[in-house]
CSV table of C-alpha atoms and ligand atoms in Angstrom, one decimal:
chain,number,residue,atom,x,y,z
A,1,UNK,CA,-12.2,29.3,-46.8
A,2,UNK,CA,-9.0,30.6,-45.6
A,3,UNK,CA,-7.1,33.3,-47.8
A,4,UNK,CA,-4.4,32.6,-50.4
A,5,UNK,CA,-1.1,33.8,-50.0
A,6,UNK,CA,-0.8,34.7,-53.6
A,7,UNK,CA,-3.4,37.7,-52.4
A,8,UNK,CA,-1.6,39.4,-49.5
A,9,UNK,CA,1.7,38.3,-49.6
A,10,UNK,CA,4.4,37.5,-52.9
A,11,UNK,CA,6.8,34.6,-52.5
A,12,UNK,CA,10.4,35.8,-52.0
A,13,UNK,CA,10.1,36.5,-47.8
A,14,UNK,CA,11.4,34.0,-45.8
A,15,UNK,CA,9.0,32.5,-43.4
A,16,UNK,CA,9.5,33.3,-39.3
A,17,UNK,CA,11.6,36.7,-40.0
A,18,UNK,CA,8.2,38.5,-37.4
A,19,UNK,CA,9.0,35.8,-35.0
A,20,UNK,CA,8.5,36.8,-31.5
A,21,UNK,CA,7.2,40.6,-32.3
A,22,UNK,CA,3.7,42.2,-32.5
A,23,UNK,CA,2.0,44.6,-34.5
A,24,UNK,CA,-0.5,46.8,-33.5
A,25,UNK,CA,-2.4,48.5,-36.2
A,26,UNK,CA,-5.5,50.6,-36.5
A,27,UNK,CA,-7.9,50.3,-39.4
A,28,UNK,CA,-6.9,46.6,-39.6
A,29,UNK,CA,-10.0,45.3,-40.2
A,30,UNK,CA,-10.0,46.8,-43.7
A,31,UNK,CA,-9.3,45.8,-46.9
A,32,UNK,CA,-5.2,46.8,-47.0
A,33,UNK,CA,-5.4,46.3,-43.5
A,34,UNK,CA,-6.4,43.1,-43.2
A,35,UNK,CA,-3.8,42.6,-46.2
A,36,UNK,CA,-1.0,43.8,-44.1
A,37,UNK,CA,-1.6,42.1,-41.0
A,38,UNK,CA,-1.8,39.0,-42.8
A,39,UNK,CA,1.9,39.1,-44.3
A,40,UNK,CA,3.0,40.1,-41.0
A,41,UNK,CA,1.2,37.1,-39.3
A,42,UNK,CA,2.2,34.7,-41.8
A,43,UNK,CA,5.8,35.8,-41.5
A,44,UNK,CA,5.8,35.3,-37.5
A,45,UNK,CA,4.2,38.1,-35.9
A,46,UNK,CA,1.3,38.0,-33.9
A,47,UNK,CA,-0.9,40.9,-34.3
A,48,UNK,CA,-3.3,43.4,-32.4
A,49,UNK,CA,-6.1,44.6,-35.0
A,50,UNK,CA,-8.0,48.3,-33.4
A,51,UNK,CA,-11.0,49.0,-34.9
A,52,UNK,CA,-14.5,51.1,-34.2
A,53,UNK,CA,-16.7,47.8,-34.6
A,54,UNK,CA,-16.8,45.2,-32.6
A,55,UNK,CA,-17.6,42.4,-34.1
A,56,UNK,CA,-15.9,43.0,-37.6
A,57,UNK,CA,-12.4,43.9,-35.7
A,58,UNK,CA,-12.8,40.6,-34.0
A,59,UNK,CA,-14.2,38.6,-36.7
A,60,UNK,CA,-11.2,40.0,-38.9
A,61,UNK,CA,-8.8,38.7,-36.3
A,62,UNK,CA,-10.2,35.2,-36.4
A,63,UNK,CA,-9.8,34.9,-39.7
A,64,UNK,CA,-6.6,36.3,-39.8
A,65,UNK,CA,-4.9,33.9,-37.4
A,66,UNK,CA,-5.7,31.1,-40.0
A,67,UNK,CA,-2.6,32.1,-41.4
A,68,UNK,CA,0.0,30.3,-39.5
A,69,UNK,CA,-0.5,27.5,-36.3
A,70,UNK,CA,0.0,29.1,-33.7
A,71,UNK,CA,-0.7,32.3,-34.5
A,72,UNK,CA,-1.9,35.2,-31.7
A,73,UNK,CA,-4.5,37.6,-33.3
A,74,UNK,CA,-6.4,39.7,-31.0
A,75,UNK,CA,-9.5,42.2,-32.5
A,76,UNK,CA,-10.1,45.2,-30.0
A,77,UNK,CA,-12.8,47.2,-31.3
A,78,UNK,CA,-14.8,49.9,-29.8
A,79,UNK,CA,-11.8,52.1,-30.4
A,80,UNK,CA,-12.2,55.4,-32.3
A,81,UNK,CA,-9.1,56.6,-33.1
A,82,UNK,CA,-10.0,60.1,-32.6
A,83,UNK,CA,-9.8,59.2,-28.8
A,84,UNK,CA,-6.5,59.0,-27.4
A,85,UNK,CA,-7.4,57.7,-24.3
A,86,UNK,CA,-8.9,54.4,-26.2
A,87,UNK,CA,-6.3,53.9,-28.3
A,88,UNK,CA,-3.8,54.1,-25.0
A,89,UNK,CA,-5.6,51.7,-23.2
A,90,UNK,CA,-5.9,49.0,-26.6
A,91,UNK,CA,-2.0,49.9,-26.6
A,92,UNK,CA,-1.5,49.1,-23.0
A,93,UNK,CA,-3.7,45.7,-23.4
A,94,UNK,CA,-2.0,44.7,-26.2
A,95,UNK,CA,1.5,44.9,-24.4
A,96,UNK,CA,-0.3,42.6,-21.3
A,97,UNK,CA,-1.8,40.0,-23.9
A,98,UNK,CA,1.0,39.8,-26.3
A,99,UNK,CA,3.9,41.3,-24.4
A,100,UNK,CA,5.4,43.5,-26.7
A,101,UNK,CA,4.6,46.3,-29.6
A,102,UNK,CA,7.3,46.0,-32.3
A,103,UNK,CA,5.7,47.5,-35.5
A,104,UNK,CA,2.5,49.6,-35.8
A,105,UNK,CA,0.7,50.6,-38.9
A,106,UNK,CA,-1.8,53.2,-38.2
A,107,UNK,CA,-4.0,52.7,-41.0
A,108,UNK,CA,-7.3,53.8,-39.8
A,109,UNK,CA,-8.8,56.6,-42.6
A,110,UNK,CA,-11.8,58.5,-43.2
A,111,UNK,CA,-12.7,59.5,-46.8
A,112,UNK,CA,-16.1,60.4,-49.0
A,113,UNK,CA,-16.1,62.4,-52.3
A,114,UNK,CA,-17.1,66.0,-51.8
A,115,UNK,CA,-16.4,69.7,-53.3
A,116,UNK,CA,-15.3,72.4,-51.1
A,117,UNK,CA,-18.6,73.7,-51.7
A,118,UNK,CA,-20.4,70.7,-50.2
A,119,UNK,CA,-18.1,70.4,-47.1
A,120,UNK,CA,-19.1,71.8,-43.8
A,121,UNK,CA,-16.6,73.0,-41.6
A,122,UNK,CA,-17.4,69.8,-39.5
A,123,UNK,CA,-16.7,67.5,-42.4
A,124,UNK,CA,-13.6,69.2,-43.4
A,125,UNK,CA,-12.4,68.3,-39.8
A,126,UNK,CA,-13.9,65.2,-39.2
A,127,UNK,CA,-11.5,63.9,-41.6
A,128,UNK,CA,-8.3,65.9,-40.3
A,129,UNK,CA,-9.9,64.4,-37.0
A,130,UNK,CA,-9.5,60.8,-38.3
A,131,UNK,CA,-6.6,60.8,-40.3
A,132,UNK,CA,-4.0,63.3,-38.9
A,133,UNK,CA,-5.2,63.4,-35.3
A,134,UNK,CA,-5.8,59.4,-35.6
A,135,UNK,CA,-2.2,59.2,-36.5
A,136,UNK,CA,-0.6,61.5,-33.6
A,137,UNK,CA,-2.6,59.8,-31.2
A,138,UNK,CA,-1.5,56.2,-32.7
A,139,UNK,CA,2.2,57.8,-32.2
A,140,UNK,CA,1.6,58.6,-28.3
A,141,UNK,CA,-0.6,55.5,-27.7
A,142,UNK,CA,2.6,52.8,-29.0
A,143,UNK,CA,5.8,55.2,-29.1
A,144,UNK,CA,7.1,54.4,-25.7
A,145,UNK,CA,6.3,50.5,-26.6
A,146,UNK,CA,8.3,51.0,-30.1
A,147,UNK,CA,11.3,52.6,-28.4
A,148,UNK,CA,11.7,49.7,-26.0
A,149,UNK,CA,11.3,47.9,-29.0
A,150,UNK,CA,14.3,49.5,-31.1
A,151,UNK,CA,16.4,48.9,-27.6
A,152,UNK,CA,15.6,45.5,-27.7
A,153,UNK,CA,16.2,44.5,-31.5
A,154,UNK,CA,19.3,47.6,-32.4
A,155,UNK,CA,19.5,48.8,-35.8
A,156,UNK,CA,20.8,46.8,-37.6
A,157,UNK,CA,22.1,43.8,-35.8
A,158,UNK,CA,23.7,40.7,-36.5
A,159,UNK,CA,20.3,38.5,-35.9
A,160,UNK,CA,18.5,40.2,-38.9
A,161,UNK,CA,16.0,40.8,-36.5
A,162,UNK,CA,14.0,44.0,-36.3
A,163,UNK,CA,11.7,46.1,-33.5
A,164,UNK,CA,10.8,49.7,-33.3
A,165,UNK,CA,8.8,51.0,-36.6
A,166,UNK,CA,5.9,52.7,-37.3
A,167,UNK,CA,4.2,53.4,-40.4
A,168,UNK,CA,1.5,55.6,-41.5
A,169,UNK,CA,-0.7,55.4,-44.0
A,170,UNK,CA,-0.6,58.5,-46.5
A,171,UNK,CA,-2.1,59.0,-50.1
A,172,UNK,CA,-0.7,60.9,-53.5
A,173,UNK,CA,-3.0,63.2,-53.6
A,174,UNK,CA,-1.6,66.4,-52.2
A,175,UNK,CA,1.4,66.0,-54.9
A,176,UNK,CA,-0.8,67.3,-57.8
A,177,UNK,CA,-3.7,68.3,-56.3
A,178,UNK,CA,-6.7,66.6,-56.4
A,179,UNK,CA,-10.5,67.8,-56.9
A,180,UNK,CA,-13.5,66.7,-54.6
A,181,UNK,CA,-10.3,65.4,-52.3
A,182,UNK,CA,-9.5,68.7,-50.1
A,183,UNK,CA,-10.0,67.3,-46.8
A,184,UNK,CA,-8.0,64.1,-47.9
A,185,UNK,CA,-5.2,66.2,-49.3
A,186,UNK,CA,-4.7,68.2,-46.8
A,187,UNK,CA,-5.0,65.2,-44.2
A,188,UNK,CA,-2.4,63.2,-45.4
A,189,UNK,CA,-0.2,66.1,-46.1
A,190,UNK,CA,-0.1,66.8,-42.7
A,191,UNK,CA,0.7,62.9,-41.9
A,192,UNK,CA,3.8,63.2,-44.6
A,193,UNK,CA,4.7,65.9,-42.1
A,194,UNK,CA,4.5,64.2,-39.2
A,195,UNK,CA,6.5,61.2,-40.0
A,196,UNK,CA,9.4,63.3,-40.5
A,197,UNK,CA,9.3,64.9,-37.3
A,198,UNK,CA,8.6,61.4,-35.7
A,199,UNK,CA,11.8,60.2,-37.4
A,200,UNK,CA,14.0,63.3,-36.0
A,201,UNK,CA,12.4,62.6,-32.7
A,202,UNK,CA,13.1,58.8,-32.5
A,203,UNK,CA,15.5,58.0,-35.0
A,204,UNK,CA,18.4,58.6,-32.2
A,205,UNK,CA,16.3,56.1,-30.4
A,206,UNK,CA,16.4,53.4,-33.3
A,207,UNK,CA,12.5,53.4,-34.2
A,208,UNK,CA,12.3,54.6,-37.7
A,209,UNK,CA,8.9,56.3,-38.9
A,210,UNK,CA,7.4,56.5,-42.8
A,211,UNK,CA,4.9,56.5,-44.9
A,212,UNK,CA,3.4,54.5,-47.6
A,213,UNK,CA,1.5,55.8,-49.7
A,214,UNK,CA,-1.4,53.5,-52.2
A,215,UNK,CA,-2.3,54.8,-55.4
A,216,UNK,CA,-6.0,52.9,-56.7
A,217,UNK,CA,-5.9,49.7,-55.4
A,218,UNK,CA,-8.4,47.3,-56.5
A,219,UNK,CA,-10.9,45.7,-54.3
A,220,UNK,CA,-11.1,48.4,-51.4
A,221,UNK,CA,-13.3,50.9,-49.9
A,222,UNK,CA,-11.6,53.5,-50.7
A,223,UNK,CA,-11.9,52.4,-54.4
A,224,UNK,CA,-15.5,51.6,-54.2
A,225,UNK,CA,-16.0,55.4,-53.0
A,226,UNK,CA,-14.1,56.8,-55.4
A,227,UNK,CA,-16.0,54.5,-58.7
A,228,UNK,CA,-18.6,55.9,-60.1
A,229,UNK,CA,-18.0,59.8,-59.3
A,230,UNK,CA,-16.4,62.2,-61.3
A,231,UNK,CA,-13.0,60.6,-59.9
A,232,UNK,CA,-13.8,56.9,-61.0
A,233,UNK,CA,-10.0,56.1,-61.8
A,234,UNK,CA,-11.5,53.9,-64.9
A,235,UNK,CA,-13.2,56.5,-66.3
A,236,UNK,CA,-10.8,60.1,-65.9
A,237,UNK,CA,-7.1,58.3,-66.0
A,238,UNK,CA,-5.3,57.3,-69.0
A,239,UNK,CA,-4.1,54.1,-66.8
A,240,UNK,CA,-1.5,53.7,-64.5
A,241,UNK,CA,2.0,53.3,-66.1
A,242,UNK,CA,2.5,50.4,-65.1
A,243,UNK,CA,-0.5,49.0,-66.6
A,244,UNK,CA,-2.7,47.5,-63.9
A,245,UNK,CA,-4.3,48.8,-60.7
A,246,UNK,CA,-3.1,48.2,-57.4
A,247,UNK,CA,-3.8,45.2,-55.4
A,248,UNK,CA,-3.5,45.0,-51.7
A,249,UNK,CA,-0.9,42.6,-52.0
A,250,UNK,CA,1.3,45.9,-53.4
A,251,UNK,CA,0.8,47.1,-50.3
A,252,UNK,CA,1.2,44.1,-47.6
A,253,UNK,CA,4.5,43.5,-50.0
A,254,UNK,CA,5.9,47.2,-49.2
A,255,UNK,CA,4.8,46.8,-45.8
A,256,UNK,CA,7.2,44.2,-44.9
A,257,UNK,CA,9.6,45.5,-47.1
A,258,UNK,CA,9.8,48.6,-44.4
A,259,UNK,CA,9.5,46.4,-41.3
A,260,UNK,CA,12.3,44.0,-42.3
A,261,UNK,CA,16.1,43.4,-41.8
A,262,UNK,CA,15.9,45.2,-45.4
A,263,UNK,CA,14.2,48.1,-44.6
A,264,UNK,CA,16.7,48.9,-41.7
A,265,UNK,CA,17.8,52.2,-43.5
A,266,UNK,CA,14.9,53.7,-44.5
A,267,UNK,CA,13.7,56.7,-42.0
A,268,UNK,CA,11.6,59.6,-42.2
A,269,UNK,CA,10.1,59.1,-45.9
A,270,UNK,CA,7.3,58.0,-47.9
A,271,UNK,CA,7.4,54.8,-49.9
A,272,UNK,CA,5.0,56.0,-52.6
A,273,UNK,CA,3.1,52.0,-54.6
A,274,UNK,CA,1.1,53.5,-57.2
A,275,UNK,CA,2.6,52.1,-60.3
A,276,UNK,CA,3.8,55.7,-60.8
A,277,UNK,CA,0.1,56.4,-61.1
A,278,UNK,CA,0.3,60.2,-59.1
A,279,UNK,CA,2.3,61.2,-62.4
A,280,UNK,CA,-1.0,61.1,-64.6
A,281,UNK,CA,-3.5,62.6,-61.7
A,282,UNK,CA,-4.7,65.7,-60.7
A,283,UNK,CA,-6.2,67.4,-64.0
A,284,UNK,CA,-9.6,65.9,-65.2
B,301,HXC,C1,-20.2,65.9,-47.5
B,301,HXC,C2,-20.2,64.7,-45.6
B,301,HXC,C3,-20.2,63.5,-46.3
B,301,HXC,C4,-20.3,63.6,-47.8
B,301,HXC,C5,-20.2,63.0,-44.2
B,301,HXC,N1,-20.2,64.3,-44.3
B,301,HXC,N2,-20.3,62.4,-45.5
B,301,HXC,N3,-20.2,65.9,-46.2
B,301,HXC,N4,-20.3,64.8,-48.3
B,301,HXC,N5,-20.4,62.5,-48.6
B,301,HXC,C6,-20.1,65.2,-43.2
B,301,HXC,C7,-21.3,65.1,-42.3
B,301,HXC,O1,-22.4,65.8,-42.8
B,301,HXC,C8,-20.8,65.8,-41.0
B,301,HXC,O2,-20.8,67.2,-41.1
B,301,HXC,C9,-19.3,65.4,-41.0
B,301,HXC,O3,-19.0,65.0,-42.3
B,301,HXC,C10,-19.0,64.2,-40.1
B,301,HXC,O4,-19.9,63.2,-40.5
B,301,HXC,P1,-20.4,62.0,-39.4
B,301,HXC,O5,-21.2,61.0,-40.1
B,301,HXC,O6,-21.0,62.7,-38.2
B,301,HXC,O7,-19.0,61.5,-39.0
B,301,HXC,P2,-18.5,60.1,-38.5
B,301,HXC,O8,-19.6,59.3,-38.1
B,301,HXC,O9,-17.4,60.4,-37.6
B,301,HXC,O10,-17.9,59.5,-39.8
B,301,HXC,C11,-16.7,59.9,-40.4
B,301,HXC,C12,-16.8,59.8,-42.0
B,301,HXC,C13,-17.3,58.4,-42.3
B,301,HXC,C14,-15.4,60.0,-42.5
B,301,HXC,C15,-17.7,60.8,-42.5
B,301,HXC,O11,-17.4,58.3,-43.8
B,301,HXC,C16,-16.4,57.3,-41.8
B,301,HXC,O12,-16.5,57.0,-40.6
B,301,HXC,N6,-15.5,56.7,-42.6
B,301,HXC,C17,-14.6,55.6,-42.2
B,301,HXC,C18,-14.4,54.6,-43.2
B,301,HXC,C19,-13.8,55.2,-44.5
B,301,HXC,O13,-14.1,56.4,-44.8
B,301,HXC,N7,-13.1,54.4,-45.2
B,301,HXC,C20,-12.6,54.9,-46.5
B,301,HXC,C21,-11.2,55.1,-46.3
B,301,HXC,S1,-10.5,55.2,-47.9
B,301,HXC,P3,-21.9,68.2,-40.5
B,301,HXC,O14,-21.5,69.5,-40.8
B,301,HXC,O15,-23.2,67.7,-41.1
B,301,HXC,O16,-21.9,67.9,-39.0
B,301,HXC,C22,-9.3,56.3,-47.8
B,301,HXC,C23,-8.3,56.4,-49.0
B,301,HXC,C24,-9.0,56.8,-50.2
B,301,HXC,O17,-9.2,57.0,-46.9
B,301,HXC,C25,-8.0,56.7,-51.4
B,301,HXC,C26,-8.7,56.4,-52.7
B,301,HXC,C27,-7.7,56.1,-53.8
C-alpha cells in the first residue's frame, strides 16, 4: 500500500515545481529520508537514493516512485559514505541515468547512546567518520554537478525554477550540550561549520548550502535509539513547546521549503524544526 501524502508532504506546494531536476541524497533509505525524497518526487523531481545496503536502497526507491506516474527513482547501494571514491562514482552514475544533480541532501548519519567513558577512540571517530567526513565527501562527490546546476536555473529567475542546493543534515545538540551524545555533538557541529564555508565558497556561483536540523521526530531510528535510555525524550523532557513530537513530514515540509523558488534567499544557515524543543534540552 502506497504512502499517504498527508505523511510526508502538507498540502500548500504546488504540484510539478521539481519538474525536470534530480536529487541525490545519501541516507535516503531512512525514515526522514525516505520522507524527503518522497515530497521531492511527488513535486516533480526524480530522485537518486545512496545507501550501504543493497536491497533496502533499492527497495526504498521502488516504493518511492509510486508517488507520481512517471516518476524516475534509482536505489544505488553498496555505497559507504565514508568512501569518496563510491560516492563519486554513484554521483557520476546518477548524472548518466538521470542527467542532471539539482539538489542533494546528504542525510546519511551514524548514532548509538554512549558516555565518554564507554567510547573508544574508534567509536568517537567512526561517527565523525560518517557524519562530518560523510558530508565533505557528499560536497566533492555532487558540487561540480550543483554548480552547473545554479548556471542553469540563476537565482532567482523569472521561471520560479530552482537548481544548485545542498543541504545537510545537522542536529541541536551541540547548542546546549548534550550527555551520552559527545561524538554526535561534536559531529554535527562540525557539519554547521562546514555549510558556511560551503556557502562562501559557492554562493558567488548561485548554489546555496544549509542545514536543517530535527529535534525528536517520531517514528525514526534515531528515536528508537534514543527511547528507553537515560535520553528517552518521553521520559527526561518536560515536552516540546509546541506540544507534539516531530514527524517526518516536519522535515520533508522544511526540505522543500529550502529547495524552492521560496527558499531562494536562504544561504549559509541552519533551519532549526524542533518545535523549539533545543530550548528545554541539555540538563537531565
Ligand atoms: C559504544 C560503540 C557502540 C555503542 C558501536 N561502538 N556501537 N561504542 N557504544 N553502542 C563502537 C564499536 O565498538 C567500534 O569501536 C566503533 O564504534 C565502530 O563500530 P563498528 O560497528 O565497527 O562501525 P560500523 O560498522 O562502521 O557502524 C557505525 C555505527 C553503526 C555508527 C557504529 O551504529 C551504524 O552504522 N549506524 C548507521 C545507522 C544509524 O546509526 N542510524 C541512526 C542515525 S540517527 P572499537 O573501538 O570497538 O573498534 C541520528 C540522529 C539521532 O544520527 C538524533 C536523535 C534525536
Amino acid at each position: 500500500m502506497s504512502v499517504p501524502r498527508s505523511e510526508y508532504l502538507s498540502t500548500v506546494w504546488k504540484d510539478g515545481i521539481f519538474a525536470n531536476r534530480v536529487l541525490f541524497i545519501t541516507g535516503g533509505a531512512g525514515s526522514i529520508g525516505s520522507a524527503q525524497t518522497r515530497a521531492m518526487v511527488h513535486l516533480g523531481a526524480d530522485a537518486c537514493i545512496i545507501g550501504r545496503s543493497v536491497e533496502k536502497t533499492e527497495n526504498a526507491a521502488k516504493e518511492i516512485a509510486k508517488v507520481r506516474n512517471g516518476a524516475r527513482v534509482i536505489g544505488i547501494g553498496n555505497v559507504d559514505v565514508r568512501s569518496y571514491d563510491s560516492l563519486k562514482a554513484a554521483a557520476d552514475r546518477c548524472v548518466t541515468e538521470l542527467g542532471s544533480i539539482d539538489y542533494v541532501v546528504a542525510g546519511a548519519a551514524g548514532n548509538f547512546i554512549a558516555p565518554i567513558a564507554g567510547l573508544s577512540p574508534n567509536a568517537f571517530k567512526a561517527v565523525i567518520d560518517i557524519d562530518t567526513i560523510g558530508t565533505f565527501n557528499t560536497i566533492k562527490a555532487t558540487m561540480p554537478y550543483l554548480v552547473e546546476s545554479a548556471a542553469r536555473n540563476p537565482n532567482p529567475n523569472d521561471a520560479g525554477t530552482t537548481g544548485g542546493r545542498f543541504v545537510s543534515t545537522s542536529a541541536t545538540f551541540h547548542y546546549t550540550g548534550m550527555p551520552l551524545q559527545s561524538h554526535v555533538s561534536a559531529a554535527k557541529a562540525a557539519i554547521d561549520a562546514l555549510m558556511g564555508s560551503v556557502a562562501l565558497e559557492y554562493g558567488p556561483f548561485g548554489v546555496t548550502a544549509n542545514s536543517i536540523a530535527p529535534g525528536a521526530i517520531e517514528g525514526t531510528e534515531g528515536m528508537e535509539r534514543l527511547a528507553s535510555s537515560k535520553l528517552d525524550p518521553k521520559t527526561r523532557t518536560k515536552g516540546v513547546p509546541i506540544g507534539r513530537w516531530g514527524s517526518v513530514r516536519d522535515i520533508a515540509d522544511a526540505t522543500v521549503y529550502v529547495f524552492s523558488d521560496a527558499g531562494n534567499y536562504i544561504n549559509g544557515t541552519t533551519l532549526v524544526v524542533d518545535g523549539a524543543g533545543w530550548r528545554r534540552q541539555g540538563a537531565a
